[in-house]
Amino acid sequence: MTKKITIEPVTRVEGHGKVTVHLDEKGNVTQSRLHIVEFRGFERFIQGRPFWEAPVLVQRLCGICPVSHHLAASKAMDAIVGVTPETISPTAEKMRRLMHYGQIFQSHALHFFHLASPDLLFGIDAEPARRNVIALAMENKELASQGILMRQFGQEVIEATAGKKIHGTGAIPGGINKALDPQDKDRFLNGADPLNAAKMVDWAEDALNFFLDYHKKNKEFIDNFAAFPSNHLSIVRKDGALDLYHGVLRAVDTAGNKILHDIDYNTYLDFIGEEVKSWSYMKFPFLKNKGKKEGWYRVGPLARLNTADFIPSPRAQKAFEAYKAYTNGKPNNMSMHMHWARLIETLHAAEMIETLLQDPEILEGELIREGKRQSEGIGLLEAPRGTLFHHYQVDDNDLISMANLIVSTTNNNEPMNQAVHLVAKEYLEGQKEITEAMLNAVEVAIRAYDPCLSCATHAMGKMPLKVTLLDASDKMLDEKLKN
Amino acid sequence: MKILVYGFGNPARQDDALGIEFVHRMQQMLEREFDTLSNIEFDIGYQLNIEDALKISRYDEVYFVDASYDEKENFNIVKLYPKPLQHYSMHSVEPAFILDICRELYGVLPETYMVKVRGYEWQMKEGLSPAAEQNLSLALDAFQYYIESDIQISEKQPMIT
């Protein structure tokens, strides 16, 4: 009998989705899909609101990376008030960058230590009770504690720059509303161990070394698990440097050829299309010049280290050189190397935080500027999970009349589906019994992309885990519910 | 004794804001009534997260406050015990799980309660529904009485309305 296995929601990713794997009568995988089952409707929610509210309102999209939405919306609103990345004040840009690198640092630390490391430490075939953060804490308290303190440090940088722990107000159209308090600068640079920038740089390097050591012992798994060729897209600085806050759009193919040549992101609609598929609420972006079938691309740490020519901070650059040497300078298409790339970026973020804190312009200077009012604004940046697009139109009454957001996870939609299919074929095909380890392998492949599928309401009783078994005609054979 | 009242939720999801609203209004109510609130602190969050284990390790008594989808009463206060989770998502971190991390990682176990206020509407919209607003008002009155007596009386029982 043919059957369909449904895993819903995928665990240990932000938000929830479900995975379906179709098996034929011989147990061969015929189709596998990552479905996004919640429709967020945020783009409609924001229509009719005054444009200056957007940077605060859009943070409500996500509880894990609100700063990315806050800053992308602020960049778009800069354009509305006539301020460009070239004309924004140095103090405003540096404060925003500090906020952004604080966000990257805490989000990457959270992902590696508390979402991915249990899989790495205990293996994807470990019993489920061992594959969680408590097991990690019990067996490696130092690692778990470091992860929490790195996240706390990043959160404190965000609070000092955004003004509030949640729904910060630091960035406003045309600039920022305050410079950094000298006491905060002193605390972050010279605070008692371990909560200071120098210690965070050291710990980020320790985490990278932890991964490299793991890689040495588990090369086959790390190099081959869910590896597949793809295009890669991100913003890079005009000189080709890794830049997570601002730059031009670049894409490379699997051989490293440039297929999007450092374009001004204000023209993104000329180069990027979005395909709709009936079985998912999430769209499928693609490069128009390569078409729907060949034009899909990956975003995020792996893609960024494939598009960038170098990293403008010394310790991360050294790590980048070793990383690039592993693939002889060619693009890296190994999905589990996403963790390696993420940890190099974590180190870069820590170095950038330390550098920005030492810059005198972050303490004083012009906070806000204005220019010629525009009716349309586009803001892009590299969020922890990848390229984030915010695009707005504003009417004559200053109200938002159109919003289009392409979030990082949407950009990674097709790659995640590709990864799920590869893993499903490898682990599920021809098996008589579907084990927990096999199902977890599918989830591990998705988790490498650190997806933020939605920010569902989390009110108690609203997050069940539903596993449904259906035959080829979608008739339910079995269903299990876990809370 | 140090007490933390910690509400969490998404203010853009109607009644999901109950936890945050509870904390804002309770803080205002207590500050109106008392000159100093040296042993009670308030905090809010969009959702619980891993570092909250470190936060609660610094208190003797903790009250988590959240909207409840399936609570049958208008509101409820129940004692929490540490509970490990097998399936982990940052969007479904339960208070009992945070308590478990706190115990395992920091070796302390604050007396912890869950205040659940029943909500009804969860659309992408701001503002509480009228029914949730009423539940919040009832919960605030009861909690104020509860927390005041907590300061005076060392032994207390979980309360069910």
XYZ file of C-alpha atoms in Angstrom:
644
model
C 0.000 0.000 0.000
C 1.346 3.470 -0.799
C 1.432 5.831 2.115
C 2.249 9.369 3.133
C 4.078 10.229 6.328
C 3.415 13.634 7.826
C 5.578 15.242 10.487
C 3.811 18.264 11.894
C 5.159 20.545 13.149
C 8.870 20.195 12.541
C 10.457 20.436 15.966
C 13.293 22.706 17.057
C 12.769 25.240 14.319
C 11.178 28.639 14.819
C 7.462 28.472 14.254
C 5.979 25.380 12.743
C 5.497 23.592 9.468
C 4.945 20.036 8.428
C 6.784 17.591 6.240
C 5.074 15.022 4.067
C 6.884 12.107 2.508
C 5.074 9.965 -0.049
C 6.119 6.342 -0.364
C 4.962 3.986 -3.106
C 4.098 0.323 -2.671
C 7.770 -0.701 -2.686
C 8.714 1.899 -0.101
C 10.403 4.238 -2.557
C 10.181 7.963 -1.899
C 8.113 9.461 -4.697
C 7.629 12.982 -3.367
C 8.560 14.991 -0.264
C 7.558 18.493 0.640
C 8.025 21.039 3.386
C 4.624 22.703 3.796
C 4.131 26.059 5.413
C 0.697 25.842 6.916
C 0.168 29.195 8.535
C -0.756 32.318 6.657
C 0.602 35.330 8.450
C -1.088 38.186 6.625
C 1.368 40.700 7.980
C 1.687 42.649 4.754
C -2.008 43.474 4.960
C -1.846 44.208 8.694
C 0.555 47.065 8.121
C -1.359 48.735 5.289
C -3.067 51.945 6.354
C -0.589 52.609 9.172
C 1.617 55.741 9.181
C 4.986 54.939 7.617
C 6.984 55.984 10.665
C 5.310 53.198 12.657
C 6.641 50.489 10.332
C 10.054 49.952 11.990
C 8.336 49.235 15.310
C 5.322 47.313 13.997
C 7.187 44.879 11.744
C 9.209 43.562 14.653
C 6.094 41.681 15.640
C 6.716 39.337 12.741
C 9.307 37.470 14.729
C 10.271 37.019 18.357
C 13.655 35.606 17.475
C 14.989 38.185 15.008
C 12.861 41.340 15.502
C 15.915 43.577 15.025
C 16.347 42.415 11.429
C 12.808 43.496 10.579
C 13.221 46.723 12.584
C 16.339 47.666 10.614
C 15.163 46.524 7.170
C 11.977 48.573 7.614
C 14.029 51.536 8.853
C 16.244 51.355 5.764
C 13.141 51.353 3.565
C 11.696 54.313 5.501
C 14.997 56.190 5.129
C 14.226 56.219 1.409
C 10.724 57.563 2.091
C 12.157 60.552 3.985
C 14.814 61.042 1.308
C 17.832 59.660 3.145
C 20.098 57.196 1.352
C 22.749 54.804 2.682
C 25.265 57.355 1.398
C 23.701 60.335 3.183
C 22.687 58.827 6.530
C 24.789 60.188 9.399
C 27.829 58.136 10.519
C 26.525 57.920 14.089
C 23.160 56.570 12.906
C 24.740 53.982 10.639
C 27.189 52.797 13.278
C 24.502 52.512 15.962
C 22.356 50.493 13.575
C 25.290 48.263 12.695
C 26.024 47.678 16.376
C 22.381 46.722 16.918
C 22.496 44.434 13.889
C 25.697 42.650 14.867
C 24.307 42.205 18.392
C 21.319 40.506 16.776
C 23.445 38.308 14.499
C 25.640 37.316 17.445
C 22.808 36.311 19.772
C 20.737 34.601 17.083
C 23.672 32.548 15.741
C 24.683 31.588 19.282
C 21.145 30.490 20.066
C 20.974 28.405 16.930
C 24.300 26.674 17.318
C 24.291 25.971 21.028
C 20.655 25.205 21.574
C 19.137 24.077 18.300
C 21.943 22.410 16.361
C 24.530 21.261 18.896
C 22.329 18.561 20.487
C 22.175 16.915 17.057
C 25.936 17.222 16.637
C 26.838 16.126 20.161
C 24.516 13.196 20.445
C 23.948 12.242 16.811
C 20.748 12.220 14.845
C 20.122 8.598 15.729
C 20.199 9.254 19.471
C 16.970 8.689 21.349
C 14.756 11.801 21.309
C 15.085 12.384 25.058
C 18.833 12.892 24.612
C 18.543 15.213 21.609
C 17.547 18.317 23.518
C 19.130 21.182 25.304
C 18.678 19.707 28.763
C 20.702 16.696 27.739
C 23.294 19.111 26.378
C 23.279 21.051 29.644
C 23.664 17.925 31.732
C 26.525 16.509 29.680
C 28.349 19.728 28.800
C 27.396 22.451 31.241
C 30.185 24.779 30.176
C 29.063 24.748 26.548
C 25.417 25.263 27.449
C 26.276 28.093 29.882
C 28.461 29.826 27.305
C 25.630 29.686 24.797
C 23.261 31.358 27.237
C 25.758 34.082 28.170
C 26.631 34.790 24.518
C 22.956 35.198 23.809
C 22.567 37.427 26.859
C 25.471 39.638 25.735
C 23.920 40.039 22.291
C 20.557 40.851 23.850
C 22.156 43.518 26.057
C 23.809 45.128 23.026
C 20.392 45.185 21.346
C 18.737 46.726 24.405
C 21.423 49.425 24.659
C 21.047 50.364 20.975
C 17.344 49.713 20.343
C 16.223 51.207 23.653
C 13.970 48.339 24.649
C 14.276 44.618 25.084
C 11.345 43.916 22.774
C 9.921 46.183 20.124
C 12.849 48.562 20.231
C 12.543 52.069 18.908
C 16.214 52.873 18.256
C 16.071 53.132 14.468
C 13.678 55.686 12.995
C 13.145 56.936 9.436
C 16.260 58.921 8.558
C 18.447 57.816 11.467
C 18.311 56.835 15.116
C 16.859 58.386 18.244
C 19.940 58.256 20.463
C 23.668 57.619 20.457
C 25.273 54.984 22.653
C 25.469 55.775 26.351
C 29.171 55.957 27.389
C 28.382 53.770 30.387
C 27.099 51.063 28.059
C 30.215 51.338 25.925
C 32.392 50.957 29.008
C 30.306 48.022 30.272
C 30.524 46.147 26.979
C 34.244 46.765 26.511
C 35.530 46.577 30.066
C 32.845 44.720 31.980
C 33.758 41.904 34.299
C 34.224 38.508 32.721
C 32.544 36.975 30.930
C 30.173 39.707 29.714
C 32.578 41.823 27.676
C 33.312 41.992 23.953
C 36.818 40.497 24.144
C 35.520 37.417 25.944
C 32.749 37.063 23.382
C 35.325 37.061 20.569
C 37.258 34.336 22.399
C 34.154 32.270 23.056
C 33.020 32.617 19.445
C 36.402 31.262 18.356
C 36.082 28.429 20.902
C 32.694 27.509 19.436
C 34.206 27.495 15.945
C 37.031 25.246 17.139
C 34.476 22.948 18.771
C 32.805 22.547 15.390
C 36.113 22.039 13.558
C 37.075 19.317 16.010
C 33.676 17.685 15.501
C 34.110 17.956 11.745
C 37.467 16.146 11.886
C 35.810 13.215 13.622
C 32.618 13.201 11.534
C 33.695 14.232 8.044
C 31.448 11.847 6.186
C 28.288 13.051 7.902
C 29.126 16.762 7.834
C 30.341 16.740 4.225
C 27.696 14.523 2.678
C 24.482 14.962 4.648
C 21.933 16.785 2.454
C 24.658 18.180 0.179
C 23.425 19.396 -3.206
C 24.454 21.972 -5.820
C 22.655 25.313 -5.921
C 22.922 29.000 -6.668
C 23.743 31.329 -3.758
C 22.569 34.910 -3.155
C 23.369 37.655 -0.646
C 24.263 41.289 -0.378
C 27.988 42.074 -0.341
C 29.833 45.323 0.195
C 30.699 47.102 -3.056
C 34.302 45.847 -2.803
C 33.110 42.242 -2.332
C 33.533 42.105 1.448
C 31.066 40.284 3.675
C 28.668 42.982 4.899
C 25.545 41.978 6.785
C 24.020 45.466 6.997
C 24.324 46.999 3.549
C 25.593 46.374 0.035
C 24.747 45.282 -3.487
C 23.000 42.061 -4.507
C 25.250 39.309 -5.813
C 24.489 35.712 -6.812
C 26.841 32.945 -7.878
C 26.075 29.571 -9.404
C 27.318 26.230 -8.135
C 30.607 26.645 -10.010
C 31.204 30.120 -8.637
C 30.234 32.108 -11.753
C 28.522 35.409 -11.013
C 24.917 35.212 -12.198
C 23.765 38.432 -10.512
C 26.372 41.129 -10.925
C 26.373 43.345 -7.828
C 23.108 45.118 -8.612
C 21.517 48.002 -6.694
C 18.890 46.267 -4.553
C 16.342 48.958 -5.358
C 15.976 47.178 -8.701
C 15.366 43.729 -7.170
C 11.985 43.332 -8.898
C 13.761 43.315 -12.272
C 15.842 40.316 -11.218
C 13.857 38.274 -8.679
C 10.460 36.643 -9.212
C 8.254 34.751 -6.763
C 6.433 31.562 -7.734
C 3.260 30.468 -5.920
C 2.541 26.752 -5.362
C -0.820 25.428 -4.289
C 0.441 23.318 -1.376
C 2.302 26.014 0.562
C 1.553 29.514 1.790
C 5.245 30.356 1.358
C 6.305 31.615 -2.070
C 9.274 30.280 -4.060
C 11.660 33.085 -5.143
C 13.890 32.644 -8.186
C 16.347 34.594 -10.348
C 14.471 35.713 -13.440
C 17.495 35.378 -15.714
C 17.783 31.667 -14.826
C 14.051 30.904 -14.822
C 11.794 29.173 -12.272
C 13.355 25.742 -12.658
C 17.042 26.686 -12.515
C 16.875 30.057 -10.788
C 16.233 29.078 -7.162
C 18.992 29.947 -4.737
C 20.134 29.585 -1.163
C 20.565 32.467 1.290
C 22.118 32.580 4.762
C 25.577 31.898 6.164
C 26.534 29.273 3.564
C 25.447 31.508 0.679
C 27.114 34.598 2.159
C 30.485 32.898 2.454
C 30.059 31.729 -1.145
C 29.309 35.196 -2.531
C 31.746 37.257 -0.440
C 35.381 37.652 -1.487
C 36.723 38.310 2.015
C 35.696 39.126 5.599
C 36.733 42.538 6.943
C 37.757 41.410 10.452
C 41.050 39.589 11.140
C 40.114 36.469 13.088
C 37.031 35.723 10.999
C 39.079 36.312 7.817
C 41.621 33.729 8.960
C 38.808 31.252 9.592
C 37.279 32.166 6.211
C 40.547 31.356 4.424
C 40.600 27.864 5.953
C 36.924 27.436 5.093
C 37.465 28.435 1.450
C 40.573 26.256 1.154
C 38.451 23.214 2.040
C 36.602 23.572 -1.288
C 39.601 24.947 -3.214
C 37.962 28.352 -3.343
C 34.855 27.020 -5.068
C 31.316 27.507 -3.679
C 30.523 25.231 -0.772
C 27.306 23.260 -1.350
C 27.429 21.082 1.763
C 24.338 21.856 3.813
C 25.880 20.946 7.162
C 28.716 23.380 6.473
C 26.046 25.995 7.154
C 27.006 25.480 10.828
C 30.681 26.132 10.007
C 29.776 29.283 8.069
C 27.413 30.420 10.845
C 30.161 30.129 13.453
C 32.607 32.122 11.290
C 29.914 34.817 11.082
C 29.428 34.631 14.848
C 33.134 35.369 15.266
C 32.895 38.200 12.716
C 29.889 39.686 14.558
C 31.796 39.626 17.862
C 34.781 41.335 16.238
C 32.524 43.961 14.647
C 30.841 44.658 17.995
C 34.249 45.188 19.609
C 35.397 47.465 16.761
C 32.216 49.553 16.694
C 32.315 50.044 20.463
C 35.761 51.626 20.109
C 34.566 54.100 17.463
C 34.059 57.605 18.973
C 31.300 58.431 16.448
C 29.021 55.916 18.128
C 28.855 58.120 21.219
C 28.017 61.444 19.597
C 27.112 63.026 16.282
C 24.150 63.849 14.123
C 21.321 61.398 14.787
C 18.801 62.088 12.031
C 18.750 63.589 8.552
C 16.087 64.414 5.986
C 15.940 64.740 2.213
C 13.360 64.859 -0.548
C 10.223 62.895 0.329
C 9.665 59.738 -1.770
C 6.614 57.520 -2.178
C 8.485 54.217 -2.289
C 11.199 52.654 -0.164
C 13.144 49.391 -0.301
C 15.371 48.117 2.498
C 17.532 45.001 2.384
C 19.945 43.478 4.850
C 21.390 40.127 5.757
C 19.362 38.752 8.657
C 20.787 35.800 10.608
C 18.998 33.372 8.283
C 19.692 35.251 5.055
C 18.692 38.116 2.820
C 15.644 40.023 4.031
C 13.656 42.270 1.646
C 11.290 45.032 2.834
C 9.477 47.064 0.170
C 6.824 49.718 0.878
C 4.750 52.337 -0.924
C 3.330 55.306 0.965
C 0.396 57.525 -0.083
C 0.046 61.312 0.136
C -1.374 61.000 3.656
C 1.793 59.252 4.877
C -0.043 55.953 5.152
C 1.452 52.679 3.918
C -0.451 51.576 0.816
C 1.661 48.530 -0.185
C 4.062 46.237 1.610
C 6.013 43.333 0.151
C 8.316 41.337 2.412
C 10.536 38.472 1.281
C 11.897 36.959 4.472
C 15.041 34.846 4.609
C 13.196 31.577 5.089
C 11.090 32.276 1.992
C 14.305 32.705 0.009
C 15.408 29.287 1.299
C 12.076 27.613 0.533
C 13.167 25.556 -2.481
C 16.584 24.623 -0.972
C 14.864 23.298 2.155
C 12.539 21.244 -0.036
C 15.558 19.924 -1.951
C 17.290 18.988 1.309
C 14.188 17.237 2.655
C 13.848 15.217 -0.529
C 17.491 14.128 -0.530
C 17.423 13.063 3.088
C 14.073 11.323 2.714
C 15.428 9.278 -0.179
C 18.566 8.342 1.708
C 16.988 7.516 5.054
C 13.461 6.402 4.281
C 13.662 4.600 0.972
C 13.157 0.844 1.094
C 12.695 0.804 4.849
C 10.015 -1.361 6.365
C 9.841 0.652 9.534
C 9.978 4.426 9.894
C 12.141 5.095 12.924
C 12.450 8.229 15.039
C 16.059 8.626 13.833
C 14.944 8.667 10.200
C 12.321 11.288 10.853
C 14.824 13.326 12.824
C 17.246 13.198 9.882
C 14.654 15.103 7.844
C 14.384 17.664 10.591
C 18.165 18.021 10.921
C 18.331 18.908 7.230
C 15.743 21.645 7.726
C 17.303 22.937 10.925
C 20.623 23.575 9.122
C 18.773 26.451 7.403
C 17.646 27.832 10.773
C 14.185 28.489 9.351
C 11.746 30.881 10.951
C 8.559 29.462 9.516
C 6.189 31.765 11.302
C 5.663 33.605 14.509
C 2.541 31.821 15.544
C 0.759 32.831 18.687
C 2.277 30.705 21.411
C -0.627 30.853 23.873
C -0.637 27.733 25.991
C -2.203 24.737 24.297
C -1.623 26.029 20.760
C 1.498 24.120 19.722
C 0.707 20.427 19.341
C 2.891 18.035 17.398
C 0.696 16.105 14.971
C 1.934 13.077 13.068
C -0.439 11.862 10.360
C -0.160 8.831 8.131
C -2.139 8.935 4.875
C -2.372 6.717 1.822
C -1.980 7.885 -1.774
C -5.565 9.089 -1.878
C -4.939 11.165 1.268
C -7.032 8.818 3.412
C -5.740 8.952 6.962
C -4.223 5.693 8.164
C -2.993 6.862 11.543
C -2.555 10.031 13.547
C -0.633 10.853 16.714
C -0.728 14.059 18.707
C 1.980 15.233 21.081
C 1.940 18.442 23.102
C 12.380 37.281 49.296
C 12.795 38.417 45.667
C 9.749 38.002 43.430
C 9.577 38.210 39.628
C 6.334 38.675 37.689
C 7.075 37.875 34.046
C 4.430 38.245 31.327
C 4.945 37.209 27.743
C 3.036 37.243 24.453
C 2.628 38.922 21.087
C 0.778 42.274 21.300
C -0.064 42.064 17.593
C -2.105 38.893 18.138
C -5.110 40.213 20.053
C -5.543 38.157 23.246
C -2.013 36.809 23.044
C -1.100 40.155 24.659
C -2.782 39.133 27.946
C 0.523 38.262 29.667
C 2.133 41.584 28.816
C -0.993 43.601 29.639
C -1.257 41.811 32.965
C 2.273 42.851 33.945
C 1.838 46.464 32.827
C -1.388 46.909 34.744
C -0.263 45.003 37.837
C 2.864 47.113 38.065
C 0.777 50.290 37.839
C -1.694 49.033 40.451
C 0.987 48.085 42.968
C 2.971 51.259 42.403
C -0.173 53.283 43.121
C -0.747 51.404 46.370
C 2.766 51.048 47.752
C 5.579 53.547 48.065
C 8.281 51.007 47.414
C 8.237 47.641 45.778
C 11.743 46.622 46.652
C 11.239 42.883 46.527
C 8.998 42.620 43.445
C 10.278 43.075 39.913
C 8.389 43.006 36.633
C 9.473 41.976 33.182
C 7.924 41.205 29.824
C 8.956 39.214 26.783
C 7.682 38.373 23.349
C 8.165 34.732 24.198
C 10.135 32.697 26.683
C 13.687 31.969 25.701
C 16.653 30.000 26.864
C 18.300 32.832 28.805
C 15.188 33.207 30.957
C 16.550 30.252 32.917
C 19.421 32.468 34.052
C 17.007 35.297 34.839
C 14.707 33.275 37.086
C 17.667 31.688 38.888
C 18.124 35.057 40.629
C 14.671 35.070 42.260
C 13.054 33.156 45.105
C 9.570 33.245 43.650
C 8.538 33.583 40.003
C 5.143 34.166 38.385
C 4.948 33.531 34.655
C 1.882 35.115 33.058
C 0.524 34.057 29.677
C -2.661 33.943 27.651
C -4.291 30.536 27.597
C -6.083 29.020 24.663
C -7.504 26.002 26.462
C -7.992 27.258 30.034
C -11.554 26.506 31.083
C -11.701 29.091 33.886
C -11.442 32.845 33.441
C -7.965 32.607 34.882
C -5.921 30.217 36.935
C -2.766 30.109 39.004
C -0.977 26.787 39.270
C 2.317 25.742 40.771
C 4.944 24.709 38.247
C 7.370 21.839 38.466
C 10.412 21.296 36.220
C 9.621 19.351 33.098
C 12.092 18.332 30.388
C 10.933 18.573 26.803
C 11.678 16.071 24.106
C 10.545 18.276 21.237
C 12.098 21.661 21.341
C 11.153 24.767 19.428
C 11.932 28.313 20.495
C 8.297 29.125 19.814
C 6.930 26.583 22.215
C 9.273 26.872 25.164
C 7.171 26.142 28.211
C 7.781 27.742 31.606
C 8.265 24.292 33.160
C 11.056 23.687 30.656
C 12.764 26.969 31.596
C 12.482 25.855 35.223
C 14.123 22.562 34.325
C 17.069 24.305 32.636
C 17.366 26.598 35.670
C 17.627 23.606 37.984
C 20.046 21.656 35.790
C 22.325 24.506 34.793
C 22.292 26.781 37.835
C 21.371 24.372 40.609
C 18.475 26.416 41.997
C 14.737 25.942 41.857
C 12.693 29.086 42.549
C 9.108 28.614 43.716
C 7.341 29.130 40.401
C 3.713 29.657 39.440
C 1.915 29.962 36.127
C -0.796 32.580 35.840
C -2.998 31.638 32.885
C -5.589 34.112 31.653
C -8.105 32.804 29.180
C -8.125 34.391 25.729
C -10.424 33.935 22.746
C -9.201 35.864 19.690
C -5.765 35.358 18.052
C -5.902 37.195 14.741
C -3.247 39.616 13.488
C -4.816 42.601 15.185
C -4.091 44.804 18.182
C -6.245 45.059 21.289
C -7.814 42.513 23.638
C -11.259 41.046 22.956
C -13.973 42.228 25.403
C -14.168 38.787 27.034
C -10.385 38.642 27.501
C -10.431 42.163 28.916
C -12.952 41.006 31.508
C -10.839 37.968 32.405
C -7.785 40.182 32.756
C -9.625 42.453 35.160
C -10.700 39.480 37.307
C -7.191 38.026 37.251
C -5.603 41.327 38.273
C -7.947 41.783 41.247
C -7.350 38.251 42.463
C -3.604 38.397 41.899
C -3.256 41.671 43.754
C -4.932 40.113 46.759
C -2.832 37.004 46.290
C 0.516 38.749 46.012
C -0.235 41.075 48.946
C -1.070 38.140 51.163
C 2.020 36.410 49.847
C 4.127 39.126 51.397
C 2.390 38.727 54.742
C 1.768 34.983 54.785
C 4.551 32.551 54.077
C 2.358 29.544 53.279
C -0.012 29.796 50.369
C -1.921 27.423 48.149
C -2.392 27.436 44.385
C -5.644 29.232 43.656
C -8.328 28.077 41.277
C -11.295 30.297 40.566
